[in-house]
Amino acid sequence: ETGVTQTPRHLVMGMTNKKSLKCEQHLGHNAMYWYKQSAKKPLELMFVYNFKEQTENNSVPSRFSPECPNSSHLFLHLHTLQPEDSALYLCASSQDPGTPSTNEKLFFGSGTQLSVL
Amino acid sequence: GDSVTQMEGPVTLSEEAFLTINCTYTATGYPSLFWYVQYPGEGLQLLLKATKADDKGSNKGFEATYRKETTSFHLEKGSVQVSDSAVYFCALRGSQGNLIFGKGTKLSVKP
């Protein structure tokens, strides 16, 4: 148990559906992240939140909409997704976002396996 | 830009075999380097790290040495166990402060 909980574990949705992924961390961390894990591709950083403020958006399509109501909760709202969006979506947290020289680690949740039909 | 390249998997070994998973990186300066491991059905967790040249990170019998001259951080273990079966990710702390991961290498250890 890493202290980062994601729900649901599995999600199947159609291209016209609207769904949300939830992440909760019980570690008192200030930074939270969404990553996308696809087969045979590097882990892709999607969004970074620091003290509830979004600090990075790596050119993610607008059909993915993050929300961070407080430093313990992070959501990823999904709408009109495409089949190529099928992947494992991982949430992570850290005490702070870090600088290039920091060696602080990330704590990951188990992920939500998303299938878009 | 900053990037990480690690060997393609899957890697299949017999129990007690020697393991090497290669990792090389491209980055500005001397970033911190990490190995994360993902066991089946779980998220990633930190395995080991190194923050400067010639540092050796170690944990659970795994080791990796930060080689500045070859920009490498290869993961090694002298004798693997079935319980080591997982996906291993090499990562670096990029110039923007975020972690940049490789594609992952799947390891399967047979009894």
PDB file of C-alpha atoms in Angstrom:
ATOM      1  CA  GLU A   1       0.000   0.000   0.000  1.00  0.00           C
ATOM      2  CA  THR A   2       1.607   3.222  -1.197  1.00  0.00           C
ATOM      3  CA  GLY A   3      -0.864   5.674   0.314  1.00  0.00           C
ATOM      4  CA  VAL A   4      -2.220   6.624  -3.125  1.00  0.00           C
ATOM      5  CA  THR A   5      -5.604   5.149  -4.006  1.00  0.00           C
ATOM      6  CA  GLN A   6      -7.177   5.173  -7.449  1.00  0.00           C
ATOM      7  CA  THR A   7     -10.717   4.282  -8.439  1.00  0.00           C
ATOM      8  CA  PRO A   8     -12.038   2.574 -10.394  1.00  0.00           C
ATOM      9  CA  ARG A   9      -9.435  -0.129 -11.096  1.00  0.00           C
ATOM     10  CA  HIS A  10     -11.009  -0.905 -14.471  1.00  0.00           C
ATOM     11  CA  LEU A  11     -13.236   1.180 -16.731  1.00  0.00           C
ATOM     12  CA  VAL A  12     -14.818   0.421 -20.066  1.00  0.00           C
ATOM     13  CA  MET A  13     -16.492   3.305 -21.844  1.00  0.00           C
ATOM     14  CA  GLY A  14     -17.896   4.187 -25.231  1.00  0.00           C
ATOM     15  CA  MET A  15     -16.646   7.088 -27.272  1.00  0.00           C
ATOM     16  CA  THR A  16     -19.649   9.238 -26.348  1.00  0.00           C
ATOM     17  CA  ASN A  17     -19.578   8.559 -22.610  1.00  0.00           C
ATOM     18  CA  LYS A  18     -18.456  10.880 -19.845  1.00  0.00           C
ATOM     19  CA  LYS A  19     -16.603   9.356 -16.915  1.00  0.00           C
ATOM     20  CA  SER A  20     -14.182  10.431 -14.206  1.00  0.00           C
ATOM     21  CA  LEU A  21     -11.119   8.849 -12.643  1.00  0.00           C
ATOM     22  CA  LYS A  22     -10.420   9.539  -9.000  1.00  0.00           C
ATOM     23  CA  CYS A  23      -7.181   9.659  -7.061  1.00  0.00           C
ATOM     24  CA  GLU A  24      -6.701  10.206  -3.350  1.00  0.00           C
ATOM     25  CA  GLN A  25      -3.479  10.437  -1.385  1.00  0.00           C
ATOM     26  CA  HIS A  26      -3.129  10.138   2.369  1.00  0.00           C
ATOM     27  CA  LEU A  27       0.503  11.175   2.590  1.00  0.00           C
ATOM     28  CA  GLY A  28       0.200  14.901   3.122  1.00  0.00           C
ATOM     29  CA  HIS A  29       1.896  15.586  -0.200  1.00  0.00           C
ATOM     30  CA  ASN A  30       1.585  18.862  -2.058  1.00  0.00           C
ATOM     31  CA  ALA A  31       2.089  17.705  -5.638  1.00  0.00           C
ATOM     32  CA  MET A  32      -0.038  15.284  -7.648  1.00  0.00           C
ATOM     33  CA  TYR A  33       0.342  13.933 -11.159  1.00  0.00           C
ATOM     34  CA  TRP A  34      -1.489  12.076 -13.897  1.00  0.00           C
ATOM     35  CA  TYR A  35       0.538   9.727 -16.100  1.00  0.00           C
ATOM     36  CA  LYS A  36      -0.565   7.651 -19.083  1.00  0.00           C
ATOM     37  CA  GLN A  37       1.007   4.217 -19.530  1.00  0.00           C
ATOM     38  CA  SER A  38       0.658   2.658 -22.981  1.00  0.00           C
ATOM     39  CA  ALA A  39       2.238  -0.526 -24.208  1.00  0.00           C
ATOM     40  CA  LYS A  40       5.753  -0.092 -25.667  1.00  0.00           C
ATOM     41  CA  LYS A  41       5.808   3.645 -25.001  1.00  0.00           C
ATOM     42  CA  PRO A  42       7.448   5.682 -22.253  1.00  0.00           C
ATOM     43  CA  LEU A  43       5.306   6.730 -19.357  1.00  0.00           C
ATOM     44  CA  GLU A  44       3.730  10.030 -20.415  1.00  0.00           C
ATOM     45  CA  LEU A  45       3.285  12.849 -17.949  1.00  0.00           C
ATOM     46  CA  MET A  46      -0.104  14.463 -18.543  1.00  0.00           C
ATOM     47  CA  PHE A  47      -0.718  16.924 -15.734  1.00  0.00           C
ATOM     48  CA  VAL A  48       1.047  18.250 -12.645  1.00  0.00           C
ATOM     49  CA  TYR A  49      -0.608  20.007  -9.735  1.00  0.00           C
ATOM     50  CA  ASN A  50       1.344  21.830  -7.045  1.00  0.00           C
ATOM     51  CA  PHE A  51      -0.632  23.106  -4.063  1.00  0.00           C
ATOM     52  CA  LYS A  52      -3.834  22.574  -6.112  1.00  0.00           C
ATOM     53  CA  GLU A  53      -2.557  24.754  -8.952  1.00  0.00           C
ATOM     54  CA  GLN A  54      -1.895  23.208 -12.333  1.00  0.00           C
ATOM     55  CA  THR A  55       1.738  23.797 -13.221  1.00  0.00           C
ATOM     56  CA  GLU A  56       2.133  21.636 -16.297  1.00  0.00           C
ATOM     57  CA  ASN A  57      -0.022  20.405 -19.146  1.00  0.00           C
ATOM     58  CA  ASN A  58       1.966  18.428 -21.662  1.00  0.00           C
ATOM     59  CA  SER A  59      -0.166  19.187 -24.710  1.00  0.00           C
ATOM     60  CA  VAL A  60      -2.903  16.858 -23.574  1.00  0.00           C
ATOM     61  CA  PRO A  61      -6.091  16.879 -25.695  1.00  0.00           C
ATOM     62  CA  SER A  62      -9.001  18.786 -24.217  1.00  0.00           C
ATOM     63  CA  ARG A  63     -11.058  15.596 -23.964  1.00  0.00           C
ATOM     64  CA  PHE A  64      -9.007  15.023 -20.777  1.00  0.00           C
ATOM     65  CA  SER A  65      -9.877  17.538 -18.083  1.00  0.00           C
ATOM     66  CA  PRO A  66      -8.141  17.449 -14.683  1.00  0.00           C
ATOM     67  CA  GLU A  67      -9.523  18.787 -11.447  1.00  0.00           C
ATOM     68  CA  CYS A  68      -7.745  19.202  -8.129  1.00  0.00           C
ATOM     69  CA  PRO A  69     -10.189  20.456  -5.476  1.00  0.00           C
ATOM     70  CA  ASN A  70      -7.661  20.077  -2.654  1.00  0.00           C
ATOM     71  CA  SER A  71      -4.161  18.760  -2.169  1.00  0.00           C
ATOM     72  CA  SER A  72      -5.420  15.251  -1.338  1.00  0.00           C
ATOM     73  CA  HIS A  73      -7.730  14.631  -4.290  1.00  0.00           C
ATOM     74  CA  LEU A  74      -7.209  14.606  -8.015  1.00  0.00           C
ATOM     75  CA  PHE A  75      -9.710  13.806 -10.745  1.00  0.00           C
ATOM     76  CA  LEU A  76      -9.414  13.186 -14.453  1.00  0.00           C
ATOM     77  CA  HIS A  77     -12.644  13.875 -16.308  1.00  0.00           C
ATOM     78  CA  LEU A  78     -13.037  12.045 -19.605  1.00  0.00           C
ATOM     79  CA  HIS A  79     -15.373  12.821 -22.482  1.00  0.00           C
ATOM     80  CA  THR A  80     -15.615  11.824 -26.146  1.00  0.00           C
ATOM     81  CA  LEU A  81     -12.500   9.684 -25.908  1.00  0.00           C
ATOM     82  CA  GLN A  82     -10.932   7.786 -28.794  1.00  0.00           C
ATOM     83  CA  PRO A  83      -9.902   4.114 -28.881  1.00  0.00           C
ATOM     84  CA  GLU A  84      -6.232   5.173 -28.847  1.00  0.00           C
ATOM     85  CA  ASP A  85      -6.845   6.646 -25.398  1.00  0.00           C
ATOM     86  CA  SER A  86      -7.120   3.111 -24.025  1.00  0.00           C
ATOM     87  CA  ALA A  87      -4.278   2.765 -21.515  1.00  0.00           C
ATOM     88  CA  LEU A  88      -3.403   2.498 -17.853  1.00  0.00           C
ATOM     89  CA  TYR A  89      -3.798   5.872 -16.142  1.00  0.00           C
ATOM     90  CA  LEU A  90      -1.571   6.304 -13.135  1.00  0.00           C
ATOM     91  CA  CYS A  91      -1.840   8.884 -10.407  1.00  0.00           C
ATOM     92  CA  ALA A  92       1.189   9.815  -8.336  1.00  0.00           C
ATOM     93  CA  SER A  93       2.083  12.224  -5.569  1.00  0.00           C
ATOM     94  CA  SER A  94       5.203  13.712  -4.035  1.00  0.00           C
ATOM     95  CA  GLN A  95       5.993  16.122  -1.243  1.00  0.00           C
ATOM     96  CA  ASP A  96       6.685  18.820  -3.836  1.00  0.00           C
ATOM     97  CA  PRO A  97       7.198  18.832  -7.638  1.00  0.00           C
ATOM     98  CA  GLY A  98      10.932  18.851  -7.291  1.00  0.00           C
ATOM     99  CA  THR A  99      13.731  20.582  -9.094  1.00  0.00           C
ATOM    100  CA  PRO A 100      16.233  19.129 -11.573  1.00  0.00           C
ATOM    101  CA  SER A 101      18.599  18.246  -8.739  1.00  0.00           C
ATOM    102  CA  THR A 102      16.141  16.704  -6.327  1.00  0.00           C
ATOM    103  CA  ASN A 103      16.109  12.982  -5.697  1.00  0.00           C
ATOM    104  CA  GLU A 104      12.657  12.904  -4.189  1.00  0.00           C
ATOM    105  CA  LYS A 105      10.568   9.959  -5.232  1.00  0.00           C
ATOM    106  CA  LEU A 106       7.020   9.650  -6.498  1.00  0.00           C
ATOM    107  CA  PHE A 107       4.390   7.481  -4.875  1.00  0.00           C
ATOM    108  CA  PHE A 108       2.116   5.826  -7.423  1.00  0.00           C
ATOM    109  CA  GLY A 109      -1.371   4.407  -7.231  1.00  0.00           C
ATOM    110  CA  SER A 110      -2.236   1.083  -8.862  1.00  0.00           C
ATOM    111  CA  GLY A 111      -3.828   2.783 -11.817  1.00  0.00           C
ATOM    112  CA  THR A 112      -7.103   2.676 -13.721  1.00  0.00           C
ATOM    113  CA  GLN A 113      -7.101   0.394 -16.752  1.00  0.00           C
ATOM    114  CA  LEU A 114      -9.222   2.245 -19.309  1.00  0.00           C
ATOM    115  CA  SER A 115     -10.692   0.666 -22.423  1.00  0.00           C
ATOM    116  CA  VAL A 116     -12.440   2.879 -24.959  1.00  0.00           C
ATOM    117  CA  LEU A 117     -14.722   1.025 -27.348  1.00  0.00           C
TER     118      LEU A 117
ATOM    119  CA  GLY B   1      15.322  17.282 -24.932  1.00  0.00           C
ATOM    120  CA  ASP B   2      15.855  14.987 -21.987  1.00  0.00           C
ATOM    121  CA  SER B   3      15.173  11.326 -22.670  1.00  0.00           C
ATOM    122  CA  VAL B   4      15.756   7.805 -21.412  1.00  0.00           C
ATOM    123  CA  THR B   5      16.421   4.734 -23.541  1.00  0.00           C
ATOM    124  CA  GLN B   6      16.248   1.255 -22.084  1.00  0.00           C
ATOM    125  CA  MET B   7      16.588  -2.156 -23.624  1.00  0.00           C
ATOM    126  CA  GLU B   8      13.585  -3.727 -25.282  1.00  0.00           C
ATOM    127  CA  GLY B   9      11.936  -6.582 -23.495  1.00  0.00           C
ATOM    128  CA  PRO B  10      10.680  -8.962 -22.603  1.00  0.00           C
ATOM    129  CA  VAL B  11      13.617 -10.497 -20.798  1.00  0.00           C
ATOM    130  CA  THR B  12      13.146 -14.113 -19.726  1.00  0.00           C
ATOM    131  CA  LEU B  13      15.563 -15.691 -17.270  1.00  0.00           C
ATOM    132  CA  SER B  14      15.782 -18.782 -15.128  1.00  0.00           C
ATOM    133  CA  GLU B  15      15.884 -18.426 -11.366  1.00  0.00           C
ATOM    134  CA  GLU B  16      19.355 -17.554 -10.011  1.00  0.00           C
ATOM    135  CA  ALA B  17      20.508 -16.161 -13.364  1.00  0.00           C
ATOM    136  CA  PHE B  18      22.368 -12.841 -13.624  1.00  0.00           C
ATOM    137  CA  LEU B  19      20.313  -9.852 -14.738  1.00  0.00           C
ATOM    138  CA  THR B  20      21.334  -6.744 -16.626  1.00  0.00           C
ATOM    139  CA  ILE B  21      18.872  -4.207 -17.974  1.00  0.00           C
ATOM    140  CA  ASN B  22      20.578  -1.460 -19.926  1.00  0.00           C
ATOM    141  CA  CYS B  23      19.622   2.193 -19.568  1.00  0.00           C
ATOM    142  CA  THR B  24      21.181   5.239 -21.194  1.00  0.00           C
ATOM    143  CA  TYR B  25      20.065   8.821 -20.968  1.00  0.00           C
ATOM    144  CA  THR B  26      20.290  12.184 -22.699  1.00  0.00           C
ATOM    145  CA  ALA B  27      20.072  15.227 -20.492  1.00  0.00           C
ATOM    146  CA  THR B  28      21.469  18.641 -19.719  1.00  0.00           C
ATOM    147  CA  GLY B  29      23.806  18.588 -16.758  1.00  0.00           C
ATOM    148  CA  TYR B  30      23.801  15.750 -14.264  1.00  0.00           C
ATOM    149  CA  PRO B  31      20.266  14.729 -13.422  1.00  0.00           C
ATOM    150  CA  SER B  32      19.262  12.392 -10.626  1.00  0.00           C
ATOM    151  CA  LEU B  33      18.650   8.872 -11.940  1.00  0.00           C
ATOM    152  CA  PHE B  34      16.143   6.287 -10.786  1.00  0.00           C
ATOM    153  CA  TRP B  35      14.914   2.757 -11.319  1.00  0.00           C
ATOM    154  CA  TYR B  36      11.236   2.107 -10.633  1.00  0.00           C
ATOM    155  CA  VAL B  37       9.581  -1.321 -10.587  1.00  0.00           C
ATOM    156  CA  GLN B  38       5.973  -2.204 -11.389  1.00  0.00           C
ATOM    157  CA  TYR B  39       4.726  -5.561 -10.106  1.00  0.00           C
ATOM    158  CA  PRO B  40       1.674  -7.096 -11.800  1.00  0.00           C
ATOM    159  CA  GLY B  41      -1.502  -5.171 -11.028  1.00  0.00           C
ATOM    160  CA  GLU B  42       0.292  -2.443  -9.113  1.00  0.00           C
ATOM    161  CA  GLY B  43       1.607   1.058  -9.662  1.00  0.00           C
ATOM    162  CA  LEU B  44       5.276   1.952  -9.928  1.00  0.00           C
ATOM    163  CA  GLN B  45       7.458   2.064  -6.854  1.00  0.00           C
ATOM    164  CA  LEU B  46      10.975   3.343  -6.411  1.00  0.00           C
ATOM    165  CA  LEU B  47      13.596   0.601  -6.479  1.00  0.00           C
ATOM    166  CA  LEU B  48      16.802   2.621  -6.225  1.00  0.00           C
ATOM    167  CA  LYS B  49      18.319   5.975  -7.118  1.00  0.00           C
ATOM    168  CA  ALA B  50      21.594   7.833  -7.602  1.00  0.00           C
ATOM    169  CA  THR B  51      22.123  11.560  -7.544  1.00  0.00           C
ATOM    170  CA  LYS B  52      25.656  12.125  -8.840  1.00  0.00           C
ATOM    171  CA  ALA B  53      28.365  10.550 -10.943  1.00  0.00           C
ATOM    172  CA  ASP B  54      29.825   7.281  -9.636  1.00  0.00           C
ATOM    173  CA  ASP B  55      27.040   6.938  -7.050  1.00  0.00           C
ATOM    174  CA  LYS B  56      25.775   3.372  -6.704  1.00  0.00           C
ATOM    175  CA  GLY B  57      22.136   2.850  -5.839  1.00  0.00           C
ATOM    176  CA  SER B  58      21.170  -0.488  -4.322  1.00  0.00           C
ATOM    177  CA  ASN B  59      18.088  -2.188  -2.922  1.00  0.00           C
ATOM    178  CA  LYS B  60      16.764  -5.771  -2.645  1.00  0.00           C
ATOM    179  CA  GLY B  61      19.921  -7.131  -4.290  1.00  0.00           C
ATOM    180  CA  PHE B  62      19.631  -4.795  -7.277  1.00  0.00           C
ATOM    181  CA  GLU B  63      22.372  -2.297  -8.080  1.00  0.00           C
ATOM    182  CA  ALA B  64      22.955   0.474 -10.598  1.00  0.00           C
ATOM    183  CA  THR B  65      25.925   2.824 -10.954  1.00  0.00           C
ATOM    184  CA  TYR B  66      25.664   6.372 -12.312  1.00  0.00           C
ATOM    185  CA  ARG B  67      28.195   6.461 -15.187  1.00  0.00           C
ATOM    186  CA  LYS B  68      28.686  10.005 -16.419  1.00  0.00           C
ATOM    187  CA  GLU B  69      31.205   9.072 -19.114  1.00  0.00           C
ATOM    188  CA  THR B  70      28.812   6.637 -20.799  1.00  0.00           C
ATOM    189  CA  THR B  71      25.584   8.384 -19.681  1.00  0.00           C
ATOM    190  CA  SER B  72      24.343   5.051 -18.405  1.00  0.00           C
ATOM    191  CA  PHE B  73      22.588   3.632 -15.353  1.00  0.00           C
ATOM    192  CA  HIS B  74      22.351  -0.119 -15.998  1.00  0.00           C
ATOM    193  CA  LEU B  75      20.394  -2.248 -13.539  1.00  0.00           C
ATOM    194  CA  GLU B  76      22.001  -5.483 -12.317  1.00  0.00           C
ATOM    195  CA  LYS B  77      21.204  -8.325  -9.968  1.00  0.00           C
ATOM    196  CA  GLY B  78      23.420 -11.313  -9.348  1.00  0.00           C
ATOM    197  CA  SER B  79      20.718 -13.927  -8.794  1.00  0.00           C
ATOM    198  CA  VAL B  80      17.113 -13.255  -9.775  1.00  0.00           C
ATOM    199  CA  GLN B  81      14.077 -14.839  -8.163  1.00  0.00           C
ATOM    200  CA  VAL B  82      10.608 -15.573  -9.502  1.00  0.00           C
ATOM    201  CA  SER B  83       9.323 -12.752  -7.300  1.00  0.00           C
ATOM    202  CA  ASP B  84      11.454 -10.276  -9.300  1.00  0.00           C
ATOM    203  CA  SER B  85       9.152 -10.737 -12.309  1.00  0.00           C
ATOM    204  CA  ALA B  86       7.905  -7.226 -13.059  1.00  0.00           C
ATOM    205  CA  VAL B  87       8.335  -4.272 -15.399  1.00  0.00           C
ATOM    206  CA  TYR B  88      11.380  -2.114 -14.688  1.00  0.00           C
ATOM    207  CA  PHE B  89      11.514   1.585 -15.619  1.00  0.00           C
ATOM    208  CA  CYS B  90      14.592   3.739 -15.827  1.00  0.00           C
ATOM    209  CA  ALA B  91      13.973   7.445 -15.187  1.00  0.00           C
ATOM    210  CA  LEU B  92      15.725  10.763 -14.792  1.00  0.00           C
ATOM    211  CA  ARG B  93      14.835  14.065 -13.215  1.00  0.00           C
ATOM    212  CA  GLY B  94      14.509  16.351 -16.244  1.00  0.00           C
ATOM    213  CA  SER B  95      15.528  19.977 -16.663  1.00  0.00           C
ATOM    214  CA  GLN B  96      11.994  21.072 -15.729  1.00  0.00           C
ATOM    215  CA  GLY B  97      12.099  19.057 -12.531  1.00  0.00           C
ATOM    216  CA  ASN B  98       9.719  16.312 -13.654  1.00  0.00           C
ATOM    217  CA  LEU B  99      10.523  12.612 -13.878  1.00  0.00           C
ATOM    218  CA  ILE B 100      11.101  11.341 -17.421  1.00  0.00           C
ATOM    219  CA  PHE B 101      10.661   7.592 -17.847  1.00  0.00           C
ATOM    220  CA  GLY B 102      11.830   5.019 -20.358  1.00  0.00           C
ATOM    221  CA  LYS B 103       9.472   2.544 -22.049  1.00  0.00           C
ATOM    222  CA  GLY B 104       9.946  -0.106 -19.391  1.00  0.00           C
ATOM    223  CA  THR B 105      11.484  -3.575 -19.646  1.00  0.00           C
ATOM    224  CA  LYS B 106       9.400  -6.590 -18.709  1.00  0.00           C
ATOM    225  CA  LEU B 107      11.284  -9.282 -16.803  1.00  0.00           C
ATOM    226  CA  SER B 108       9.954 -12.822 -16.451  1.00  0.00           C
ATOM    227  CA  VAL B 109      11.815 -15.226 -14.177  1.00  0.00           C
ATOM    228  CA  LYS B 110      11.043 -18.946 -14.563  1.00  0.00           C
ATOM    229  CA  PRO B 111      11.497 -21.423 -11.714  1.00  0.00           C
TER     230      PRO B 111
END
